[in-house]
CSV table of C-alpha atoms in Angstrom, one decimal:
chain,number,residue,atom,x,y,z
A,1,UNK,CA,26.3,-150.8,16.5
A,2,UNK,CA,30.0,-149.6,16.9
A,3,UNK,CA,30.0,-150.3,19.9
A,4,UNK,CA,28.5,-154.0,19.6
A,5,UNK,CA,31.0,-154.3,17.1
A,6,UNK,CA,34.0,-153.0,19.5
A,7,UNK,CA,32.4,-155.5,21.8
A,8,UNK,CA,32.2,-158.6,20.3
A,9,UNK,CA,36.0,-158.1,19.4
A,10,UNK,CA,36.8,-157.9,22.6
A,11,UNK,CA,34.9,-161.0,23.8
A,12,UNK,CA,36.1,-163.1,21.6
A,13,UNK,CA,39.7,-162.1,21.1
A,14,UNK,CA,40.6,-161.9,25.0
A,15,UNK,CA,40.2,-165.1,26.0
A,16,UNK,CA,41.8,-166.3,23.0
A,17,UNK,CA,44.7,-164.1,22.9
A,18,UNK,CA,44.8,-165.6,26.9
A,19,UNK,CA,44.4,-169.3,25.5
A,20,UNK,CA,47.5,-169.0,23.4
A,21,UNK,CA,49.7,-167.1,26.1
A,22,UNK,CA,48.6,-170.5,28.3
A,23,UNK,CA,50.0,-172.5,25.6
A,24,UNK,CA,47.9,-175.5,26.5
A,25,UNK,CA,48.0,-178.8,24.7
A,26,UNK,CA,44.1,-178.2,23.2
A,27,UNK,CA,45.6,-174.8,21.5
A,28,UNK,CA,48.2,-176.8,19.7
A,29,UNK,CA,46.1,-179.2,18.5
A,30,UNK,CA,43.7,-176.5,17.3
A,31,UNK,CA,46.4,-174.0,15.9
A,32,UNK,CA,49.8,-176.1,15.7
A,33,UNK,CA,53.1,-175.8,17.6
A,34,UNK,CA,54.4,-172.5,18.5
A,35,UNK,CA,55.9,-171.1,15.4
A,36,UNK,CA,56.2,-167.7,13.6
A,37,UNK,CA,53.1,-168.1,12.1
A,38,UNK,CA,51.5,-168.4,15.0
A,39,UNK,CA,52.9,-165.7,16.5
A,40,UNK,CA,51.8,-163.6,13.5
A,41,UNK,CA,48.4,-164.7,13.5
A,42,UNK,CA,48.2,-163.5,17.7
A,43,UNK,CA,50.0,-160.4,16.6
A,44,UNK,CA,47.3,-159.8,14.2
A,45,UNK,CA,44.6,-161.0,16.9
A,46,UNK,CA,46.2,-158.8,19.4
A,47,UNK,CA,46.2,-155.5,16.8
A,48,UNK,CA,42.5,-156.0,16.2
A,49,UNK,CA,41.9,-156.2,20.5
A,50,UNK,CA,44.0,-153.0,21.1
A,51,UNK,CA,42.4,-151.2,18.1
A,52,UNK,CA,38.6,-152.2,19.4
A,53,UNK,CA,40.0,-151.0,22.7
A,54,UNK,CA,41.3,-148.0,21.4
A,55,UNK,CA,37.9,-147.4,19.2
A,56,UNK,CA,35.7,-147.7,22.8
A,57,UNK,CA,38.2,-145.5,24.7
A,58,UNK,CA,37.5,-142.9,21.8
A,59,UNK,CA,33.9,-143.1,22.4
A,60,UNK,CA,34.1,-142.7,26.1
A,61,UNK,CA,36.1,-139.3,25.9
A,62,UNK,CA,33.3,-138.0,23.0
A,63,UNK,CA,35.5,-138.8,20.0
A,64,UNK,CA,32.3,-141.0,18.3
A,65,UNK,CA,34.0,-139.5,14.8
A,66,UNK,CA,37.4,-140.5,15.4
A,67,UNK,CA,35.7,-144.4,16.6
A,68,UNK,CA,34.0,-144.4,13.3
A,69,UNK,CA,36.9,-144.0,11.5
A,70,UNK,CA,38.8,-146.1,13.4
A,71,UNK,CA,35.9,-148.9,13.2
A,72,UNK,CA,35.5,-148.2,8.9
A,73,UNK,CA,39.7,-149.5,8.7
A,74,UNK,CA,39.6,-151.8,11.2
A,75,UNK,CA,36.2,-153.6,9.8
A,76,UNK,CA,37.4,-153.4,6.7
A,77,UNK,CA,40.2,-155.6,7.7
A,78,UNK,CA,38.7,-158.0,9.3
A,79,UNK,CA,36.3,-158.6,6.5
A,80,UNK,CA,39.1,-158.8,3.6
A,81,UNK,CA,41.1,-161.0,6.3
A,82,UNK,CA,38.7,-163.8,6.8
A,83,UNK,CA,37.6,-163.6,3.1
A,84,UNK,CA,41.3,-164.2,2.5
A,85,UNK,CA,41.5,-166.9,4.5
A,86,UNK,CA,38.5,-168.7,2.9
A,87,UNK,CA,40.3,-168.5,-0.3
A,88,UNK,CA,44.0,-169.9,0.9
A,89,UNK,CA,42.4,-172.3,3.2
A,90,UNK,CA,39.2,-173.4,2.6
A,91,UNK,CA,36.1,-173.1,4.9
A,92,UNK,CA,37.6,-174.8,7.3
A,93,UNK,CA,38.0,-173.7,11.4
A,94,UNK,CA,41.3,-174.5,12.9
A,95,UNK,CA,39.4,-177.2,14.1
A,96,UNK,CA,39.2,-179.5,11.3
A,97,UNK,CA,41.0,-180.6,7.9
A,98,UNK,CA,39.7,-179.4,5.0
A,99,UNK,CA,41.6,-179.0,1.5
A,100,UNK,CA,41.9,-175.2,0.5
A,101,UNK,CA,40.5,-173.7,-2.2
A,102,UNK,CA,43.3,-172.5,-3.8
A,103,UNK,CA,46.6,-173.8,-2.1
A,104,UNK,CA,47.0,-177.5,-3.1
A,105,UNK,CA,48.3,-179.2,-0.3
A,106,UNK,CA,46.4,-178.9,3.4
A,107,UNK,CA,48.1,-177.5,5.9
């Protein structure tokens, strides 16, 4: 299931991490002009890519251990991350305009 899990980062982040490098008009409609933020938030996409890279390089050299550990952090984070980001900005995708849950104004 580690693997799955090392997977499924993968498919999901490279395009996406490719999408923003293209800076196309639809990715700044979805996820706003260029800015540190958004720099910060494909830094953070980029970490979780290179660490579910890192995790099935681990397991192809029989480090399975090392993988798990690896995968225990790095789950972890992406778990407290988007339940973070439910509560700053609501249940919203970058998609469309909800109100947040807790900050007051949209963003």
């Amino acid at each position: 299931m580690i693997i799955v899990s090392f997977i499924v980062n993968l498919v999901v982040l490279v395009p996406l991490l490719m999408a923003f490098a293209g800076q196309s008009d639809a990715m700044t409609s979805a996820f706003g002009p260029n800015t540190d933020a958004r720099r910060i938030l494909i830094a953070v996409y980029a970490a979780i890519a290179l660490l579910s890279a890192a995790g099935l390089a681990l397991i192809a050299i029989g480090h399975s251990q090392a993988a798990t550990t690896l995968a225990v952090g790095l789950f972890s984070v992406q778990v407290v991350y988007k339940l973070l980001t439910v509560f700053l900005i609501g249940l919203s995708s970058p998609l469309s305009s909800q109100t947040s849950l807790w900050w007051p104004c949209t963003p």
